[in-house]
Coordinates of C-alpha atoms in Angstrom, one line a residue:
X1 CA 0.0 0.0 0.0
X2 CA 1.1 3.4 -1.1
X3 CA 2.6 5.2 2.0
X4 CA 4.8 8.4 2.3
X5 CA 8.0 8.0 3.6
X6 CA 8.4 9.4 7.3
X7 CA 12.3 11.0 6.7
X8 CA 12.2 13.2 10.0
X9 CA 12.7 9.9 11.9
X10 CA 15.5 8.6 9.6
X11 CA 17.7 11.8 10.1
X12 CA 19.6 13.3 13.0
X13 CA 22.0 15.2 11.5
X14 CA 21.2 18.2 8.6
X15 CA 23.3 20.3 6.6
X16 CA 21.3 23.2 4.9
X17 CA 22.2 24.3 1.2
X18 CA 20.7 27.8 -0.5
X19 CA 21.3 28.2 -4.2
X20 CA 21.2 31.8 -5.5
X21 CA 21.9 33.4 -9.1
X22 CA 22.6 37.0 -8.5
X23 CA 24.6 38.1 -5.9
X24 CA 21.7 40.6 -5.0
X25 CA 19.8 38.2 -4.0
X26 CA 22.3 36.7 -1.0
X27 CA 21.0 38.8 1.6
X28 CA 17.3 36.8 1.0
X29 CA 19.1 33.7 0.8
X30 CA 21.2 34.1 4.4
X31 CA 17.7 35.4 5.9
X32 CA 15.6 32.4 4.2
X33 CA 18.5 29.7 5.2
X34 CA 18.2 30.9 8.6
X35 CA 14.2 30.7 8.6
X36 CA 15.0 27.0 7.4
X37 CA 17.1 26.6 10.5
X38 CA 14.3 27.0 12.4
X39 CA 12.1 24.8 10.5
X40 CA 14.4 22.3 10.5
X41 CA 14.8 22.3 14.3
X42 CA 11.2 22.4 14.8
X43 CA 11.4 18.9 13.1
X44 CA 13.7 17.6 16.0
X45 CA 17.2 17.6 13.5
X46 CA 20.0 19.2 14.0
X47 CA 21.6 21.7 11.7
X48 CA 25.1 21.3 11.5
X49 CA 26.3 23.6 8.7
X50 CA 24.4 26.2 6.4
X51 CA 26.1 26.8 2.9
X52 CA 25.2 29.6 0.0
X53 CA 26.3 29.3 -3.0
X54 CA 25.9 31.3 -5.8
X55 CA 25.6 30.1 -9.5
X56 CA 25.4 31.8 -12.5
X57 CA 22.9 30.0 -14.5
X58 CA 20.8 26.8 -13.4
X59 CA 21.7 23.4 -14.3
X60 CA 18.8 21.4 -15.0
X61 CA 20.4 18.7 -13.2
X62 CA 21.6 19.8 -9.7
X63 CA 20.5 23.2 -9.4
X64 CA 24.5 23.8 -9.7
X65 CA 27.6 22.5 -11.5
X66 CA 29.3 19.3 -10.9
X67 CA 32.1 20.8 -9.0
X68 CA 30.2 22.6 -7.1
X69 CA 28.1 19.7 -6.0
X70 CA 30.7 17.3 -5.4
X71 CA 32.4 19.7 -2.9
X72 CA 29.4 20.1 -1.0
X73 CA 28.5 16.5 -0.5
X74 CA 32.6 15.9 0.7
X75 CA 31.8 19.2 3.2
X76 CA 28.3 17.1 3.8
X77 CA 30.4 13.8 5.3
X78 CA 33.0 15.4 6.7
X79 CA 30.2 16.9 8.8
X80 CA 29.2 13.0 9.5
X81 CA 25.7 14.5 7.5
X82 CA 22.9 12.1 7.2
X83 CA 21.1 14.5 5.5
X84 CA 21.3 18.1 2.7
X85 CA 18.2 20.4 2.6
X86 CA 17.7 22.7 0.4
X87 CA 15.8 25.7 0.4
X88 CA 15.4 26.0 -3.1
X89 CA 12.4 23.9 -4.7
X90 CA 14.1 20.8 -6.2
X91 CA 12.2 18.7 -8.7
X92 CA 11.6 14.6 -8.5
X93 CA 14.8 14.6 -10.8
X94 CA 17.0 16.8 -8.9
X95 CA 16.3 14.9 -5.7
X96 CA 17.3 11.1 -7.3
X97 CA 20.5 13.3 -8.5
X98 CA 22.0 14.3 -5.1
X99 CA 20.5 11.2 -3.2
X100 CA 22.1 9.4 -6.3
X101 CA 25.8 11.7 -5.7
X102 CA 25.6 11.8 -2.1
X103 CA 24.1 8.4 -0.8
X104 CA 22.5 11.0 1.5
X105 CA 18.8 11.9 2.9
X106 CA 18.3 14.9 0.3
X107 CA 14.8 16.7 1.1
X108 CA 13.8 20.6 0.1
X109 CA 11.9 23.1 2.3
X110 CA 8.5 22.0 1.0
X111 CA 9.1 18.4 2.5
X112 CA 10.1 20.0 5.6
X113 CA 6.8 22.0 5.7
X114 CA 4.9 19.3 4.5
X115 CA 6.8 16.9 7.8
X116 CA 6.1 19.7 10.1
X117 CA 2.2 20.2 9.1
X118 CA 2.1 16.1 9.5
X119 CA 3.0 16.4 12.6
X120 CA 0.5 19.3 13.3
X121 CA -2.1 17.9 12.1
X122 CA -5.1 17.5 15.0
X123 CA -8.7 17.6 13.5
X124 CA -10.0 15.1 10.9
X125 CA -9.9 17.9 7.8
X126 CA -6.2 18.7 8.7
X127 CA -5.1 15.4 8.8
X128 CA -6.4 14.9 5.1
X129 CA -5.4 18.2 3.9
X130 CA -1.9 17.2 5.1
X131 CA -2.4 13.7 3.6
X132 CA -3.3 15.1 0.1
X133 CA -0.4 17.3 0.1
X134 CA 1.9 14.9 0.7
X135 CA 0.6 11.9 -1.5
X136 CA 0.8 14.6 -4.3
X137 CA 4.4 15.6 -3.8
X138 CA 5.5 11.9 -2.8
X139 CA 3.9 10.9 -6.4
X140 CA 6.3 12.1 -9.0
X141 CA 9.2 11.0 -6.9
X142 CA 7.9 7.3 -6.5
X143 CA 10.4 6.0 -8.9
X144 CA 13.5 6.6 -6.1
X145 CA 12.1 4.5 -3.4
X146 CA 12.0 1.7 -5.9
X147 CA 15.5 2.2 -6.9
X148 CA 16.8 -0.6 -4.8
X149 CA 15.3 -2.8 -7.4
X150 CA 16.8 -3.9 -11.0
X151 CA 15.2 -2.5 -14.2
X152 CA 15.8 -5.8 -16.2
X153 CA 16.9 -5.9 -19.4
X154 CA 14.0 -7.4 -21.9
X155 CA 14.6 -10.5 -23.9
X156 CA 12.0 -9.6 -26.6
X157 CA 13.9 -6.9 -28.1
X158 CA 12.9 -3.9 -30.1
X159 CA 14.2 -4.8 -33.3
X160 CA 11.9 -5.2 -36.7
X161 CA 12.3 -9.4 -36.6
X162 CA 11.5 -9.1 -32.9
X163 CA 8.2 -10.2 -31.2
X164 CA 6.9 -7.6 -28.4
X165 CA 8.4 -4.4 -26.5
X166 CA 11.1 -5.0 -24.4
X167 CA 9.8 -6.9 -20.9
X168 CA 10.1 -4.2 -17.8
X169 CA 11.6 -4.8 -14.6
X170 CA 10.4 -6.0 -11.3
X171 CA 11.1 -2.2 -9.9
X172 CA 9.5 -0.7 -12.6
X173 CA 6.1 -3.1 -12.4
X174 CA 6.2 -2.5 -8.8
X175 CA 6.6 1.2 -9.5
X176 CA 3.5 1.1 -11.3
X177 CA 1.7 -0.8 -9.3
X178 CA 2.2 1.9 -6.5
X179 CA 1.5 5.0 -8.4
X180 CA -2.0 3.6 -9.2
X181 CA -2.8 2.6 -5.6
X182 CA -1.3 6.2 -5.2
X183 CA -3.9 7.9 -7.3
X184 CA -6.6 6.1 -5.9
X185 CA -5.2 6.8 -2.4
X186 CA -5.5 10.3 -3.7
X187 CA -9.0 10.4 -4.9
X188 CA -10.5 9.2 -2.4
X189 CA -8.8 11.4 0.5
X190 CA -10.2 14.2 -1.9
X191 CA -13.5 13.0 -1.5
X192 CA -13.1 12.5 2.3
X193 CA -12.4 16.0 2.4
X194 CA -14.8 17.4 0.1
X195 CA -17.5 15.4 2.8
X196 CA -15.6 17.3 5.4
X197 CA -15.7 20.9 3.6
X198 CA -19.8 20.3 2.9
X199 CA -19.9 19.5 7.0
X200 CA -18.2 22.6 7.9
X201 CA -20.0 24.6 5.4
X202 CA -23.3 23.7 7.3
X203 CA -21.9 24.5 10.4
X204 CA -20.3 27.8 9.2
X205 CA -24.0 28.5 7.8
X206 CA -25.7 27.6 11.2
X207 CA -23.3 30.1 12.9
X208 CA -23.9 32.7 10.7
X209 CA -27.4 32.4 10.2
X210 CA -27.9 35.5 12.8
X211 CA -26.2 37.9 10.8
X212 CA -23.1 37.7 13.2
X213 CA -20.1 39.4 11.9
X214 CA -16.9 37.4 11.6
X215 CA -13.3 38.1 11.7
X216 CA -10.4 36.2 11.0
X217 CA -6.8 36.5 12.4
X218 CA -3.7 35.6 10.0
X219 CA -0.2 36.7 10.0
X220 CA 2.8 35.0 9.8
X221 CA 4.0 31.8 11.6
X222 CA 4.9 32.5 15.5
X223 CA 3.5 35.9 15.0
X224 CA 1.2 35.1 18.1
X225 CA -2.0 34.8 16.7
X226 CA -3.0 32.5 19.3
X227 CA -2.1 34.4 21.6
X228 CA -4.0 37.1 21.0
X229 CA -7.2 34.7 20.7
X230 CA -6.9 33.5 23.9
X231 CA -6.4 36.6 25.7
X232 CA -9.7 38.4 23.7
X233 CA -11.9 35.5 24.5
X234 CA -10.8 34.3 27.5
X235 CA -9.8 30.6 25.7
X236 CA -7.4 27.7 25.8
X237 CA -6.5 27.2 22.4
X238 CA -2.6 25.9 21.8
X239 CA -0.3 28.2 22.0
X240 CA 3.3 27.7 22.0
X241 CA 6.9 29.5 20.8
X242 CA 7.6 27.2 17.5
X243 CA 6.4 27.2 14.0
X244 CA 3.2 26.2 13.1
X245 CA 1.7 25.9 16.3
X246 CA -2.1 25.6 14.9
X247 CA -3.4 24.0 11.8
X248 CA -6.9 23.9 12.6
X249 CA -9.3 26.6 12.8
X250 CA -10.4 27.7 16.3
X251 CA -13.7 29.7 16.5
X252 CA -14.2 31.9 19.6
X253 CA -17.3 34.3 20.4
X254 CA -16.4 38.0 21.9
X255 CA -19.0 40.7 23.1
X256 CA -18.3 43.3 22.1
X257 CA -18.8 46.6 24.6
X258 CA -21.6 47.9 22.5
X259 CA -23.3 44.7 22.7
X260 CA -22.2 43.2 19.4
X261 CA -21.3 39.7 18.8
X262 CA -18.3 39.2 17.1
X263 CA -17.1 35.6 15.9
X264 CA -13.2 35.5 15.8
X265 CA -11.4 32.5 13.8
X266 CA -7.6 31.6 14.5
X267 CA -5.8 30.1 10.9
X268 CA -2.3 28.7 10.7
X269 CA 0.8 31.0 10.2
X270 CA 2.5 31.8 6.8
X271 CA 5.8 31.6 5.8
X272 CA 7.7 33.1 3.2
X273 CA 7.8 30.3 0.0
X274 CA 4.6 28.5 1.5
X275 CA 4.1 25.5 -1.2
X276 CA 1.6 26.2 -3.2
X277 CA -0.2 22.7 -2.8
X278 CA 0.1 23.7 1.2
X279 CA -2.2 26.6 0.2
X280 CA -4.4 24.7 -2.2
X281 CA -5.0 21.9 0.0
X282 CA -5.5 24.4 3.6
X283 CA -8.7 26.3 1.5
X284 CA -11.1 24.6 3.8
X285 CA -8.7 26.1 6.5
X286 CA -8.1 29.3 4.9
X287 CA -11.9 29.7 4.1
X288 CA -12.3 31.3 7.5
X289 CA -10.0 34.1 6.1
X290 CA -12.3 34.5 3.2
X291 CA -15.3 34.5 4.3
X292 CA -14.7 37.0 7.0
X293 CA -16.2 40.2 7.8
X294 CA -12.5 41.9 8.0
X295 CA -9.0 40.4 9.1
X296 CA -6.7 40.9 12.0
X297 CA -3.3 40.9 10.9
X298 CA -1.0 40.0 13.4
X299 CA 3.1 40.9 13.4
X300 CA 5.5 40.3 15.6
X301 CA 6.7 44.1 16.3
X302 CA 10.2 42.5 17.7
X303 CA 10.8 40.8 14.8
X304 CA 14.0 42.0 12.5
X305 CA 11.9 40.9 9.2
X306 CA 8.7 42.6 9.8
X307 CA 8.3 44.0 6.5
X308 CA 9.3 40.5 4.6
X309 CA 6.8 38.8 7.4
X310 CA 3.9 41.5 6.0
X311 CA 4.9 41.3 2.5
X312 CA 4.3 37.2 2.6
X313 CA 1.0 37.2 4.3
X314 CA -0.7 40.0 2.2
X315 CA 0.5 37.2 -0.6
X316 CA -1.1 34.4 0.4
X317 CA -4.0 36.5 1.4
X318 CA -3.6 37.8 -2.3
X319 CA -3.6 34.0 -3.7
X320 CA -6.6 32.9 -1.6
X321 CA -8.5 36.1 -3.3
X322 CA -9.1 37.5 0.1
X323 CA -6.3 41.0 -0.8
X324 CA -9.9 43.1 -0.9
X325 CA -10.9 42.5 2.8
X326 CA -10.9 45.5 5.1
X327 CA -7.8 44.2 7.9
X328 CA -6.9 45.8 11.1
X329 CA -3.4 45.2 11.5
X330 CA -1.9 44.7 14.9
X331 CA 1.6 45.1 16.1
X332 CA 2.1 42.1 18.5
X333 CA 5.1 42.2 21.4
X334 CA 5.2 45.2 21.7
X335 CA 6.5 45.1 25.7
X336 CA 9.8 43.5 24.3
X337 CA 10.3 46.9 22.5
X338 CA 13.3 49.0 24.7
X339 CA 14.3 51.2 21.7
X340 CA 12.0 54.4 21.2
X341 CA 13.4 54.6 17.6
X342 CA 12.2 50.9 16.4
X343 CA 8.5 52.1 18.0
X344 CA 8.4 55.5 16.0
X345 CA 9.8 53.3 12.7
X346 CA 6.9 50.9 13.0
X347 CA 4.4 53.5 13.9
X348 CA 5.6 55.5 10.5
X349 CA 5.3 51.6 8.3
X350 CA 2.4 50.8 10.0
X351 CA 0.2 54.1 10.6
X352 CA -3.0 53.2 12.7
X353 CA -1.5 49.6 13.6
X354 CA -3.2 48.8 17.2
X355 CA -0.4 48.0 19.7
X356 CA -0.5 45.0 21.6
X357 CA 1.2 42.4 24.0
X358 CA -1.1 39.3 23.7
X359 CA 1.0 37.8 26.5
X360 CA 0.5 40.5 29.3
X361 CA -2.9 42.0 27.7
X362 CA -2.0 45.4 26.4
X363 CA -3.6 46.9 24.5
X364 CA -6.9 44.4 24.6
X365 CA -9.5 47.5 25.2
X366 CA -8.1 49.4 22.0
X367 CA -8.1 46.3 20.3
X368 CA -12.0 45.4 21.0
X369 CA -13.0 48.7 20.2
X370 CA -11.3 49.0 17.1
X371 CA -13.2 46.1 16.2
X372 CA -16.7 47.5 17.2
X373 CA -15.9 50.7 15.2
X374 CA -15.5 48.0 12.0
X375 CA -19.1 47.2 12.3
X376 CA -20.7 50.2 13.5
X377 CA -22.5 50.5 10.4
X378 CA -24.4 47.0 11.3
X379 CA -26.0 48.2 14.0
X380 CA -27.7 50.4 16.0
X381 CA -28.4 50.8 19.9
X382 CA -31.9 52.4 20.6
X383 CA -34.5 52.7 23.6
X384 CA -37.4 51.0 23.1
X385 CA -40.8 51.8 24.7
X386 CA -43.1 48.8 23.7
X387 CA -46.5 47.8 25.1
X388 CA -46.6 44.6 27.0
X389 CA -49.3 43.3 24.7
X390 CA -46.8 43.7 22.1
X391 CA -45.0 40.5 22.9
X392 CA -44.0 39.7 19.5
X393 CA -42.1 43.2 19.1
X394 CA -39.8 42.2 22.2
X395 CA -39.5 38.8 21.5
X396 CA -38.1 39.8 17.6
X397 CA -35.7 41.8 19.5
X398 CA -34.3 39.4 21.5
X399 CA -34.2 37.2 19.1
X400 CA -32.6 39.1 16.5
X401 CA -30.7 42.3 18.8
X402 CA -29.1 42.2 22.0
X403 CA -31.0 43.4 24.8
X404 CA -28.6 45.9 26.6
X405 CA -31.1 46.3 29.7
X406 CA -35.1 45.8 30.2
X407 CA -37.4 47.8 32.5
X408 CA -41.1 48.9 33.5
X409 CA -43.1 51.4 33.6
X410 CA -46.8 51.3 33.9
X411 CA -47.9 48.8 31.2
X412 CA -44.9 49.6 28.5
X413 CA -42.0 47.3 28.7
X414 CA -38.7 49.7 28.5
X415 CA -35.6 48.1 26.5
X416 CA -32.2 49.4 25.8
X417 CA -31.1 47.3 22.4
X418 CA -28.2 46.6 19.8
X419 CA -30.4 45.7 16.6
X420 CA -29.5 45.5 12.9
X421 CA -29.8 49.6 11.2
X422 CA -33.1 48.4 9.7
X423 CA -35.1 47.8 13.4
X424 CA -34.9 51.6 13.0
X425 CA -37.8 52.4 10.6
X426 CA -39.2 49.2 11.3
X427 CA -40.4 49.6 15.0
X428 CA -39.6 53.5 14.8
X429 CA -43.0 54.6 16.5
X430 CA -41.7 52.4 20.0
X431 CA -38.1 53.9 19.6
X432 CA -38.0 56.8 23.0
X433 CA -36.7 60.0 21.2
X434 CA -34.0 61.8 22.9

């Protein structure tokens, strides 16, 4: 049966390898290596050695020359490696090439992603979405977890006097064999998850069948999204200092101060050269992001790459088709801040950012009312004055408002209500004029 190999627990020992083509572009390639440092290490390997090198032109079959390569598996064993990542994207042939040089673990940062995500993975739709993404990069590169087996040579011959095609080898028949179980692997975790997607589609639809607003917080991995959740609503959701701390979508209700309901949705962190299958296959994830009212993007205000950590999330935002949505952008850790300067820099890249520190609950009040000023135009608070006999009128209103406060006087019932704008000409001969 098809499986995907699990290289994480075959590895301790990682060498990381950036291949750049313009020596302008070696600044992103140190700051990218060092991202992948992290990833790795979230994995459990250690890194022992990072290495840039810079080519002229790409060879189709290495990503660099010969040369090149061969020195960099020797610096590889003389580091006792058991395995090279790269952070470039390598293709199915590429990989059997340096596994094929090396006799070494070679993986790229997609695989790491995808390794890290499996790991993640919590909820039913998560674990297929990570599942898909994985079968579908494992598929083209089949053929070199067969290669222990002997292509042998046909006895038929392809010659004109000759019978059939040449006969194929037990590795390749077995090859085959697995990439069809693959595909159907493949289809039918696509319609597990399309089952999944129709089930949270209901629920999203039963939640948002009052009319309640919704926002969605994204930003980039570690950012402390989660954070920030927890400390708004009061919750318990994961949160932890490593990379990719949440796959699945967590869902929290706030009341607001005006009396508005506000549903708040946590999604997993970006990274800078997210695979696009990661994104493709997270849409059911990511859907909370689209779908919402307005976003809260989350940066980490202590972090050295800010503006590459913005640039990445507006994106993916950008390739979900969710760039148009009206985001409130929030400067997270902000108490780690002891330089005035950084503060007044951010403030002038990010004018009208909220300032926050999720962890001690700063900036939480500016925060909430920031996002009752988004919906303002929802809403409306009135007095009511409403007969008692008029039980319909106040039930509608508690049904489809929030009652603020409820008094008597005589035989009128007295409410104080948040209600959608159009209560207003609706019931306007109960609303008390000032």
């Amino acid at each position: 049966m098809f499986e995907v190999r699990e290289k994480p627990d075959l590895v301790e020992r990682a060498m990381l390898v950036g291949v750049c083509y313009d020596k302008r572009e070696e600044e992103e390639t140190r700051k990218l290596l060092l991202e992948l440092e992290e990833l790795v290490d979230t994995l459990g390997i250690g890194v022992v050695g990072m290495e840039l090198v810079r080519v002229r032109a790409t060879h189709r079959g290495l990503l660099c020359g010969t040369g090149k390569a061969d020195e960099l598996v020797e610096l590889a064993k003389a580091r006792d490696c058991d395995c090279i990542v790269f952070d470039n994207e390598l293709s199915p042939m590429q990989q059997r090439n340096w596994e094929g040089l090396s006799d070494l673990t070679v993986i790229d940062r997609e695989e790491v992603i995808l390794d890290i995500f499996a790991k993640r993975a919590r909820t039913k739709e998560a674990r297929l979405q990570v599942d898909l993404a994985r079968m579908q990069y494992a598929l083209p590169r089949m053929a070199r977890m067969w290669s222990h087996l002997d292509r042998e040579g046909g006895g038929g011959g392809g010659g004109s006097g000759g019978g059939g095609g040449a006969s194929r080898g037990m590795g390749e028949q077995q090859i085959e064999v697995d990439r069809r179980l693959a595909r159907q692997k493949i289809s039918r975790v696509k319609d597990e998850l399309n089952a999944v997607r129709k089930q949270r589609a209901t629920q999203r639809k039963e939640r948002t069948r009052g009319d309640i607003a919704t926002a969605a917080i994204v930003g980039y991995t570690n950012a402390g999204k989660s954070t920030l959740l927890n400390k708004l609503a009061g919750s318990d959701i994961l949160e932890a200092d490593m990379l990719f701390a949440t796959l699945d979508p967590t869902t929290r209700r706030l009341e607001l101060e005006d009396g508005q309901t506000l549903l708040v949705s946590d999604t997993v962190g970006f990274v800078r050269n997210l695979p696009h299958r990661l994104v493709e296959s997270f849409k059911a994830t990511l859907e909370e992001a689209i779908l919402a009212d307005f976003l809260v993007h989350v940066l980490d205000a202590n972090s050295d790459e800010i503006p590459e950590h913005y640039t990445t999330t507006c994106n993916v935002l950008k390739e979900l088709g969710a760039d148009d949505k009206e985001v409130i952008v929030v400067l997270n850790k902000i108490d780690q801040i002891e330089d005035p300067a950084i503060l007044t820099g951010l403030r002038a890249d990010f004018p009208g950012a909220i300032e926050v520190s999720a962890l001690e609950g700063i900036g939480m009040t500016e925060l909430l009312g920031k996002f009752a000023n988004k919906l303002s135009d929802r809403v409306k608070r009135l007095d009511y004055r409403i007969p008692q006999s008029r039980g319909d009128i106040t039930g509608l209103l508690h049904r489809e408002g929030k009652v603020l406060s409820t008094d008597y006087d005589g035989n009128d019932v007295l409410l104080t209500a948040v209600v959608p704008k159009d209560f207003e000409e609706r019931f306007s001969e109960f609303i008390v004029s000032e």
